[in-house]
mmCIF file of C-alpha atoms in Angstrom:
data_model
loop_
_atom_site.group_PDB
_atom_site.id
_atom_site.type_symbol
_atom_site.label_atom_id
_atom_site.label_comp_id
_atom_site.label_asym_id
_atom_site.label_seq_id
_atom_site.Cartn_x
_atom_site.Cartn_y
_atom_site.Cartn_z
ATOM 1 C CA MET A 278 8.487 93.653 8.698
ATOM 2 C CA LYS A 279 9.795 95.545 5.734
ATOM 3 C CA THR A 280 7.828 96.055 2.566
ATOM 4 C CA ILE A 281 9.512 95.246 -0.738
ATOM 5 C CA TYR A 282 8.140 96.927 -3.850
ATOM 6 C CA LEU A 283 9.133 99.027 -6.828
ATOM 7 C CA VAL A 284 7.595 102.227 -8.088
ATOM 8 C CA ALA A 285 4.797 101.065 -10.351
ATOM 9 C CA SER A 286 4.889 103.991 -12.738
ATOM 10 C CA LEU A 287 8.654 104.057 -13.204
ATOM 11 C CA PHE A 288 8.841 101.792 -16.234
ATOM 12 C CA VAL A 289 6.074 103.613 -18.093
ATOM 13 C CA LEU A 290 7.671 106.981 -17.381
ATOM 14 C CA LEU A 291 11.102 105.899 -18.564
ATOM 15 C CA VAL A 292 9.790 104.336 -21.749
ATOM 16 C CA ALA A 293 7.867 107.530 -22.476
ATOM 17 C CA THR A 294 10.954 109.705 -22.020
ATOM 18 C CA GLY A 295 13.365 107.289 -23.675
ATOM 19 C CA ALA A 296 15.636 107.294 -20.624
ATOM 20 C CA CYS A 297 17.379 103.960 -20.232
ATOM 21 C CA THR A 298 21.048 104.515 -19.673
ATOM 22 C CA GLY A 299 21.144 107.283 -17.087
ATOM 23 C CA LYS A 300 23.788 109.978 -17.407
ATOM 24 C CA SER A 301 24.910 108.924 -20.868
ATOM 25 C CA MET A 302 21.411 109.815 -22.175
ATOM 26 C CA GLY A 303 21.226 113.047 -20.190
ATOM 27 C CA ALA A 304 18.226 111.731 -18.274
ATOM 28 C CA SER A 305 16.604 113.588 -15.411
ATOM 29 C CA ALA A 306 16.088 111.656 -12.197
ATOM 30 C CA THR A 307 12.652 110.096 -11.768
ATOM 31 C CA GLY A 308 10.472 109.034 -8.873
ATOM 32 C CA ALA A 309 8.189 110.732 -6.380
ATOM 33 C CA PRO A 310 9.459 112.962 -3.548
ATOM 34 C CA GLY A 311 10.685 110.929 -0.600
ATOM 35 C CA GLU A 312 11.195 107.686 -2.519
ATOM 36 C CA VAL A 313 14.498 105.820 -2.193
ATOM 37 C CA ILE A 314 15.569 102.538 -3.734
ATOM 38 C CA VAL A 315 18.022 100.291 -1.885
ATOM 39 C CA VAL A 316 20.372 98.283 -4.089
ATOM 40 C CA MET A 317 21.401 95.353 -1.929
ATOM 41 C CA SER A 318 21.753 91.610 -2.412
ATOM 42 C CA ASP A 319 18.558 89.734 -1.593
ATOM 43 C CA ALA A 320 20.381 87.630 0.988
ATOM 44 C CA TYR A 321 21.374 90.656 3.079
ATOM 45 C CA TRP A 322 18.111 92.542 2.470
ATOM 46 C CA LYS A 323 16.056 89.634 3.791
ATOM 47 C CA GLY A 324 18.274 89.348 6.859
ATOM 48 C CA GLU A 325 19.148 91.544 9.824
ATOM 49 C CA ALA A 326 21.145 94.036 7.759
ATOM 50 C CA GLY A 327 18.134 94.764 5.565
ATOM 51 C CA ASP A 328 15.815 95.016 8.553
ATOM 52 C CA VAL A 329 18.077 97.557 10.261
ATOM 53 C CA LEU A 330 18.486 99.733 7.169
ATOM 54 C CA ASP A 331 14.770 99.577 6.381
ATOM 55 C CA ASP A 332 13.874 100.628 9.924
ATOM 56 C CA VAL A 333 16.329 103.545 9.767
ATOM 57 C CA LEU A 334 14.944 104.836 6.470
ATOM 58 C CA LYS A 335 11.396 104.563 7.791
ATOM 59 C CA THR A 336 12.110 106.564 10.938
ATOM 60 C CA PRO A 337 8.895 108.480 11.746
ATOM 61 C CA VAL A 338 8.771 112.086 10.558
ATOM 62 C CA PRO A 339 8.709 114.430 13.581
ATOM 63 C CA GLY A 340 5.790 116.751 14.162
ATOM 64 C CA LEU A 341 3.051 114.817 12.337
ATOM 65 C CA PRO A 342 -0.216 113.700 13.963
ATOM 66 C CA GLN A 343 0.150 110.137 12.654
ATOM 67 C CA GLN A 344 3.317 108.153 12.054
ATOM 68 C CA GLU A 345 4.685 108.511 8.527
ATOM 69 C CA PRO A 346 8.075 107.218 7.383
ATOM 70 C CA ALA A 347 10.848 109.667 6.576
ATOM 71 C CA LEU A 348 11.360 107.855 3.270
ATOM 72 C CA THR A 349 9.344 105.501 1.091
ATOM 73 C CA VAL A 350 11.575 102.472 0.549
ATOM 74 C CA SER A 351 11.911 100.130 -2.427
ATOM 75 C CA HIS A 352 14.499 97.398 -2.948
ATOM 76 C CA THR A 353 16.212 95.602 -5.779
ATOM 77 C CA ASP A 354 18.933 93.007 -5.903
ATOM 78 C CA LYS A 355 22.155 94.133 -7.536
ATOM 79 C CA ALA A 356 21.596 91.698 -10.375
ATOM 80 C CA HIS A 357 18.454 93.604 -11.368
ATOM 81 C CA PHE A 358 19.846 97.103 -10.945
ATOM 82 C CA ASP A 359 19.801 98.035 -14.632
ATOM 83 C CA GLY A 360 19.300 101.196 -16.663
ATOM 84 C CA ILE A 361 15.650 101.580 -15.766
ATOM 85 C CA LEU A 362 16.353 101.802 -12.046
ATOM 86 C CA ARG A 363 19.569 103.786 -12.309
ATOM 87 C CA VAL A 364 17.706 107.034 -12.934
ATOM 88 C CA VAL A 365 15.723 106.989 -9.682
ATOM 89 C CA ARG A 366 16.212 110.246 -7.732
ATOM 90 C CA ASN A 367 17.415 108.658 -4.458
ATOM 91 C CA ILE A 368 19.534 105.500 -4.405
ATOM 92 C CA ILE A 369 21.420 103.635 -1.692
ATOM 93 C CA VAL A 370 23.990 101.114 -2.937
ATOM 94 C CA VAL A 371 25.115 98.635 -0.282
ATOM 95 C CA ASN A 372 28.386 96.735 -0.673
ATOM 96 C CA ILE A 373 29.286 94.150 1.982
ATOM 97 C CA ASP A 374 32.532 92.443 1.023
ATOM 98 C CA SER A 375 35.511 91.593 3.238
ATOM 99 C CA THR A 376 37.807 91.297 0.203
ATOM 100 C CA GLN A 377 37.218 94.941 -0.755
ATOM 101 C CA PHE A 378 36.688 96.769 2.545
ATOM 102 C CA THR A 379 38.440 96.727 5.915
ATOM 103 C CA LYS A 380 36.011 99.081 7.657
ATOM 104 C CA ALA A 381 32.543 100.493 7.163
ATOM 105 C CA SER A 382 32.102 103.844 5.434
ATOM 106 C CA MET A 383 29.743 105.809 3.243
ATOM 107 C CA ASN A 384 30.023 108.443 0.551
ATOM 108 C CA ALA A 385 27.448 110.449 -1.363
ATOM 109 C CA VAL A 386 27.609 111.103 -5.102
ATOM 110 C CA ARG A 387 25.353 113.468 -7.034
ATOM 111 C CA ASP A 388 24.249 113.022 -10.643
ATOM 112 C CA GLU A 389 25.863 109.596 -10.946
ATOM 113 C CA TRP A 390 23.463 108.224 -13.563
ATOM 114 C CA ALA A 391 20.980 111.072 -13.963
ATOM 115 C CA ARG A 392 20.596 114.777 -13.331
ATOM 116 C CA ASN A 393 19.309 115.857 -9.944
ATOM 117 C CA GLN A 394 20.091 112.456 -8.429
ATOM 118 C CA LEU A 395 21.644 111.511 -5.087
ATOM 119 C CA VAL A 396 23.407 108.164 -4.634
ATOM 120 C CA LEU A 397 24.692 107.033 -1.244
ATOM 121 C CA ASN A 398 27.223 104.203 -1.213
ATOM 122 C CA ILE A 399 27.482 102.304 2.073
ATOM 123 C CA ASN A 400 30.428 99.885 2.229
ATOM 124 C CA ALA A 401 31.347 97.388 4.938
ATOM 125 C CA PRO A 402 33.524 94.276 5.305
ATOM 126 C CA THR A 403 30.861 92.247 7.154
ATOM 127 C CA GLU A 404 27.157 92.288 7.899
ATOM 128 C CA THR A 405 27.881 93.010 11.564
ATOM 129 C CA ALA A 406 30.062 95.980 10.667
ATOM 130 C CA PHE A 407 27.330 97.252 8.357
ATOM 131 C CA ILE A 408 24.653 97.002 11.047
ATOM 132 C CA ILE A 409 26.787 98.841 13.603
ATOM 133 C CA PHE A 410 27.686 101.576 11.124
ATOM 134 C CA VAL A 411 24.117 102.171 9.924
ATOM 135 C CA THR A 412 22.832 102.248 13.491
ATOM 136 C CA GLN A 413 25.473 104.785 14.538
ATOM 137 C CA HIS A 414 24.872 106.999 11.504
ATOM 138 C CA SER A 415 21.097 106.584 11.203
ATOM 139 C CA GLY A 416 20.341 110.292 11.642
ATOM 140 C CA GLU A 417 22.930 111.353 9.078
ATOM 141 C CA ILE A 418 21.601 108.904 6.489
ATOM 142 C CA VAL A 419 17.998 110.041 6.814
ATOM 143 C CA ASP A 420 18.904 113.750 7.005
ATOM 144 C CA LEU A 421 20.970 113.475 3.844
ATOM 145 C CA PHE A 422 17.987 112.437 1.738
ATOM 146 C CA VAL A 423 15.420 114.625 3.510
ATOM 147 C CA LYS A 424 17.581 117.737 3.051
ATOM 148 C CA GLU A 425 18.163 116.801 -0.579
ATOM 149 C CA GLU A 426 14.406 116.625 -1.152
ATOM 150 C CA ILE A 427 13.968 120.035 0.451
ATOM 151 C CA LYS A 428 16.738 121.474 -1.739
ATOM 152 C CA ARG A 429 15.066 120.082 -4.853
ATOM 153 C CA THR A 430 11.767 121.642 -3.850
ATOM 154 C CA GLN A 431 13.496 124.948 -3.077
ATOM 155 C CA ALA A 432 15.025 124.999 -6.540
ATOM 156 C CA TYR A 433 11.614 124.344 -8.077
ATOM 157 C CA LEU A 434 9.890 126.994 -5.976
ATOM 158 C CA LYS A 435 12.408 129.665 -6.898
ATOM 159 C CA LYS A 436 11.222 129.303 -10.511
ATOM 160 C CA ASN A 437 7.595 128.407 -9.881
ATOM 161 C CA TYR A 438 5.999 130.491 -7.156
ATOM 162 C CA SER A 439 3.025 132.732 -6.441
ATOM 163 C CA LYS A 440 4.265 136.148 -7.524
ATOM 164 C CA ALA A 441 1.246 137.902 -6.036
ATOM 165 C CA ALA A 442 1.931 136.386 -2.610
ATOM 166 C CA GLN A 443 5.667 137.057 -2.779
ATOM 167 C CA ASP A 444 5.126 140.682 -3.810
ATOM 168 C CA LYS A 445 2.694 141.272 -0.957
ATOM 169 C CA ILE A 446 5.036 139.695 1.609
ATOM 170 C CA GLN A 447 7.939 141.804 0.390
ATOM 171 C CA GLU A 448 5.801 144.941 0.535
ATOM 172 C CA MET A 449 4.674 144.221 4.095
ATOM 173 C CA PHE A 450 7.773 142.689 5.676
ATOM 174 C CA GLY A 451 10.712 143.450 3.392
ATOM 175 C CA VAL A 452 11.560 139.780 2.827
ATOM 176 C CA GLU A 453 11.215 137.429 -0.109
ATOM 177 C CA ILE A 454 9.561 134.020 0.215
ATOM 178 C CA ALA A 455 8.878 131.657 -2.672
ATOM 179 C CA VAL A 456 5.261 130.807 -1.822
ATOM 180 C CA PRO A 457 4.056 127.689 -3.678
ATOM 181 C CA GLU A 458 1.919 128.181 -6.762
ATOM 182 C CA GLY A 459 -1.810 127.864 -6.230
ATOM 183 C CA MET A 460 -1.773 129.717 -2.905
ATOM 184 C CA ASN A 461 -3.727 132.674 -4.177
ATOM 185 C CA LEU A 462 -6.431 133.419 -1.624
ATOM 186 C CA SER A 463 -5.102 135.717 1.054
ATOM 187 C CA LYS A 464 -5.813 137.950 4.015
ATOM 188 C CA ASP A 465 -3.604 140.739 5.259
ATOM 189 C CA THR A 466 -3.787 143.125 8.175
ATOM 190 C CA THR A 467 -1.133 145.115 9.994
ATOM 191 C CA ASP A 468 1.910 142.868 10.456
ATOM 192 C CA PHE A 469 -0.023 139.741 9.411
ATOM 193 C CA PHE A 470 -0.345 137.987 6.040
ATOM 194 C CA TRP A 471 -2.170 134.716 5.295
ATOM 195 C CA THR A 472 -2.350 132.813 2.014
ATOM 196 C CA THR A 473 -3.852 129.414 1.208
ATOM 197 C CA ASN A 474 -4.610 127.058 -1.650
ATOM 198 C CA ASN A 475 -8.020 126.461 0.037
ATOM 199 C CA ALA A 476 -8.024 122.931 -1.381
ATOM 200 C CA ALA A 477 -10.739 120.454 -0.473
ATOM 201 C CA THR A 478 -8.016 117.793 -0.238
ATOM 202 C CA GLY A 479 -4.536 118.572 1.056
ATOM 203 C CA ARG A 480 -5.093 122.146 2.147
ATOM 204 C CA ARG A 481 -1.881 124.121 2.673
ATOM 205 C CA ASP A 482 -1.558 127.542 4.277
ATOM 206 C CA MET A 483 1.282 129.973 4.832
ATOM 207 C CA ILE A 484 1.319 132.813 7.333
ATOM 208 C CA VAL A 485 3.830 135.612 7.844
ATOM 209 C CA TYR A 486 3.766 137.959 10.826
ATOM 210 C CA SER A 487 6.130 140.184 12.769
ATOM 211 C CA PHE A 488 6.553 141.503 16.292
ATOM 212 C CA PRO A 489 9.099 143.716 18.089
ATOM 213 C CA TYR A 490 12.386 142.161 19.148
ATOM 214 C CA THR A 491 13.115 142.686 22.851
ATOM 215 C CA ASP A 492 16.102 140.559 23.863
ATOM 216 C CA LYS A 493 17.717 137.180 23.311
ATOM 217 C CA ASN A 494 14.963 135.483 25.335
ATOM 218 C CA THR A 495 12.684 136.134 22.373
ATOM 219 C CA PHE A 496 14.258 133.185 20.566
ATOM 220 C CA THR A 497 13.118 130.545 23.046
ATOM 221 C CA LYS A 498 10.510 127.814 22.788
ATOM 222 C CA ASP A 499 8.140 129.230 25.401
ATOM 223 C CA TYR A 500 8.263 132.762 23.981
ATOM 224 C CA MET A 501 7.704 131.598 20.411
ATOM 225 C CA ILE A 502 4.755 129.398 21.357
ATOM 226 C CA ALA A 503 3.173 132.181 23.428
ATOM 227 C CA MET A 504 3.583 134.676 20.588
ATOM 228 C CA ARG A 505 2.258 132.182 18.043
ATOM 229 C CA ASP A 506 -0.843 131.486 20.129
ATOM 230 C CA SER A 507 -1.486 135.207 20.598
ATOM 231 C CA VAL A 508 -1.201 135.960 16.867
ATOM 232 C CA MET A 509 -3.246 132.948 15.754
ATOM 233 C CA LYS A 510 -6.043 133.608 18.242
ATOM 234 C CA ALA A 511 -6.411 137.119 16.898
ATOM 235 C CA ASN A 512 -6.155 136.288 13.198
ATOM 236 C CA VAL A 513 -7.061 132.662 12.408
ATOM 237 C CA PRO A 514 -10.659 131.807 13.308
ATOM 238 C CA GLY A 515 -12.202 128.362 12.969
ATOM 239 C CA GLY A 516 -15.527 127.447 11.406
ATOM 240 C CA ALA A 517 -17.443 127.349 14.685
ATOM 241 C CA PRO A 518 -18.385 130.510 16.611
ATOM 242 C CA ASN A 519 -15.598 131.820 18.857
ATOM 243 C CA SER A 520 -13.145 129.137 17.664
ATOM 244 C CA TYR A 521 -9.539 129.956 16.882
ATOM 245 C CA MET A 522 -6.178 128.359 16.139
ATOM 246 C CA THR A 523 -3.777 127.482 18.934
ATOM 247 C CA THR A 524 -0.783 125.218 19.507
ATOM 248 C CA GLU A 525 -1.668 121.682 20.585
ATOM 249 C CA LYS A 526 -0.094 121.306 24.036
ATOM 250 C CA ARG A 527 -0.810 117.587 24.533
ATOM 251 C CA PHE A 528 2.033 116.679 22.177
ATOM 252 C CA ILE A 529 5.657 117.742 22.060
ATOM 253 C CA THR A 530 6.454 120.967 20.222
ATOM 254 C CA ASP A 531 10.082 121.037 19.102
ATOM 255 C CA TYR A 532 12.164 124.214 18.952
ATOM 256 C CA LYS A 533 15.754 124.541 17.754
ATOM 257 C CA GLY A 534 18.106 127.043 16.219
ATOM 258 C CA ILE A 535 19.191 126.365 12.639
ATOM 259 C CA ASP A 536 21.438 128.096 10.126
ATOM 260 C CA VAL A 537 19.770 129.348 6.954
ATOM 261 C CA ASN A 538 22.057 131.088 4.485
ATOM 262 C CA GLY A 539 24.369 132.147 7.310
ATOM 263 C CA LYS A 540 21.595 133.571 9.493
ATOM 264 C CA TYR A 541 20.242 132.246 12.770
ATOM 265 C CA VAL A 542 16.659 131.037 12.451
ATOM 266 C CA GLY A 543 14.441 129.670 15.211
ATOM 267 C CA GLU A 544 12.510 126.655 13.976
ATOM 268 C CA LEU A 545 9.285 125.666 15.750
ATOM 269 C CA ARG A 546 7.596 122.397 14.784
ATOM 270 C CA GLY A 547 4.493 120.764 16.203
ATOM 271 C CA LEU A 548 0.733 120.397 15.941
ATOM 272 C CA TRP A 549 -2.028 123.000 15.760
ATOM 273 C CA LYS A 550 -5.687 122.706 16.647
ATOM 274 C CA MET A 551 -8.798 124.837 16.510
ATOM 275 C CA GLU A 552 -9.963 125.673 19.997
ATOM 276 C CA GLY A 553 -13.725 125.164 19.938
ATOM 277 C CA ASP A 554 -13.698 123.285 16.623
ATOM 278 C CA LYS A 555 -12.688 119.853 15.331
ATOM 279 C CA MET A 556 -9.724 120.711 13.136
ATOM 280 C CA GLY A 557 -5.983 120.232 13.466
ATOM 281 C CA GLY A 558 -2.755 119.241 11.786
ATOM 282 C CA PRO A 559 1.012 119.848 11.651
ATOM 283 C CA PHE A 560 2.864 123.145 11.350
ATOM 284 C CA VAL A 561 6.451 124.369 11.052
ATOM 285 C CA SER A 562 7.677 127.955 11.394
ATOM 286 C CA HIS A 563 10.903 129.893 10.887
ATOM 287 C CA ALA A 564 11.602 133.020 12.952
ATOM 288 C CA MET A 565 14.303 135.416 11.737
ATOM 289 C CA LEU A 566 15.624 138.648 13.223
ATOM 290 C CA ASP A 567 15.233 141.814 11.177
ATOM 291 C CA GLU A 568 18.153 143.697 12.733
ATOM 292 C CA LYS A 569 17.546 146.892 10.790
ATOM 293 C CA ASN A 570 14.012 147.299 12.139
ATOM 294 C CA GLN A 571 14.541 145.441 15.429
ATOM 295 C CA ARG A 572 11.687 143.053 14.858
ATOM 296 C CA VAL A 573 11.194 139.317 14.435
ATOM 297 C CA ILE A 574 9.662 138.016 11.209
ATOM 298 C CA VAL A 575 7.951 134.633 11.426
ATOM 299 C CA ALA A 576 6.916 132.563 8.416
ATOM 300 C CA GLU A 577 4.806 129.475 9.059
ATOM 301 C CA GLY A 578 3.341 126.711 6.969
ATOM 302 C CA PHE A 579 0.556 124.451 8.185
ATOM 303 C CA VAL A 580 -1.459 121.630 6.667
ATOM 304 C CA TYR A 581 -5.033 120.440 7.045
ATOM 305 C CA ALA A 582 -5.385 117.057 5.368
ATOM 306 C CA PRO A 583 -7.205 114.602 7.642
ATOM 307 C CA GLU A 584 -7.894 112.282 4.741
ATOM 308 C CA THR A 585 -4.313 111.645 3.618
ATOM 309 C CA ASN A 586 -0.607 111.570 4.497
ATOM 310 C CA LYS A 587 0.997 114.923 5.187
ATOM 311 C CA ARG A 588 4.755 114.339 4.886
ATOM 312 C CA ASN A 589 5.229 115.692 1.382
ATOM 313 C CA TYR A 590 2.831 118.608 1.916
ATOM 314 C CA MET A 591 4.840 119.673 4.948
ATOM 315 C CA ARG A 592 8.157 119.297 3.143
ATOM 316 C CA GLN A 593 6.933 121.574 0.365
ATOM 317 C CA LEU A 594 6.003 124.254 2.883
ATOM 318 C CA GLU A 595 9.251 123.761 4.803
ATOM 319 C CA ALA A 596 11.200 124.203 1.571
ATOM 320 C CA ALA A 597 9.334 127.470 1.000
ATOM 321 C CA LEU A 598 10.336 128.675 4.471
ATOM 322 C CA TYR A 599 13.984 128.051 3.631
ATOM 323 C CA THR A 600 13.699 130.564 0.768
ATOM 324 C CA MET A 601 12.935 133.436 3.171
ATOM 325 C CA GLN A 602 15.595 136.111 2.853
ATOM 326 C CA PHE A 603 16.110 139.847 2.758
ATOM 327 C CA PRO A 604 16.726 141.251 -0.741
ATOM 328 C CA ASP A 605 20.096 142.648 0.397
ATOM 329 C CA ASP A 606 21.199 139.151 1.459
ATOM 330 C CA LYS A 607 20.193 137.797 -1.931
ATOM 331 C CA GLN A 608 22.223 140.450 -3.750
ATOM 332 C CA ALA A 609 25.247 139.774 -1.542
ATOM 333 C CA GLY A 610 24.964 136.062 -2.268
ATOM 334 C CA ASP A 611 24.747 136.693 -6.009
ATOM 335 C CA GLN A 612 27.958 138.720 -5.879
ATOM 336 C CA GLU A 613 29.970 136.053 -4.017
#
């Protein structure tokens, strides 16, 4: 059963900023991270087409201890899609009309009515065609908005980051990472750096470590988990005597290769726990080869927030991981 609601603070925010006509006023997109509004006729939204799209957008986020939707969904009928709603950061506009379309398709447009906005138009001749199309392209639709949120956070972090943490990481490992502001407490030993916001609510931590590169088998799920467990046991103790961090083996840990700025990165995503203590949560790590020094550099973010949802905390840390790069790569990119 889908939930239909609008962002409660949106109207107040827009009145305060004077934004009412989108791009023509030079407005910046509004709304919280992960929110998307679906512009779709009430008749279709209340039927099977709306149910299918709502279920797709609320696909559970992988690697979290409890189910959380990939996106927080609101809806409005086209008749009510006015200037106030046109400046929301993520919008899906659904058009089902056999007089205009002969087949289903979608196209994304940025900054349509506001800066830093993403609008996805999904067109189809019939409700059946729409349902088939959305089902077939469910992963693409969700990934489009999730990646856009990560890009937005990356852009913010590159201007607002913990300089002390970044300087220490560059000194120790020769890479730059835009560590979120507020992560000021830290611990560093040989080849290991740990920083945290140490918050009572929504605690976020980042760790960077390195180890020698041996061969291509290094970048495998089993090897990365074994190395992670070894490093965490030695460096991340729990609150109870003899407790330490390890990877939770009762749940699936996902590993895949991804491309980050043209470089191969091994991404590990799963759950952590404290062996001998009652703590746990989600983590995500990026492992990158330092060819010059023949070593692997791993940056990881993990969250401890048993009292609240963790999706947006994890996305902030994941966005920070995507900023990891060697200074030489940054200079080459600036020259292109």
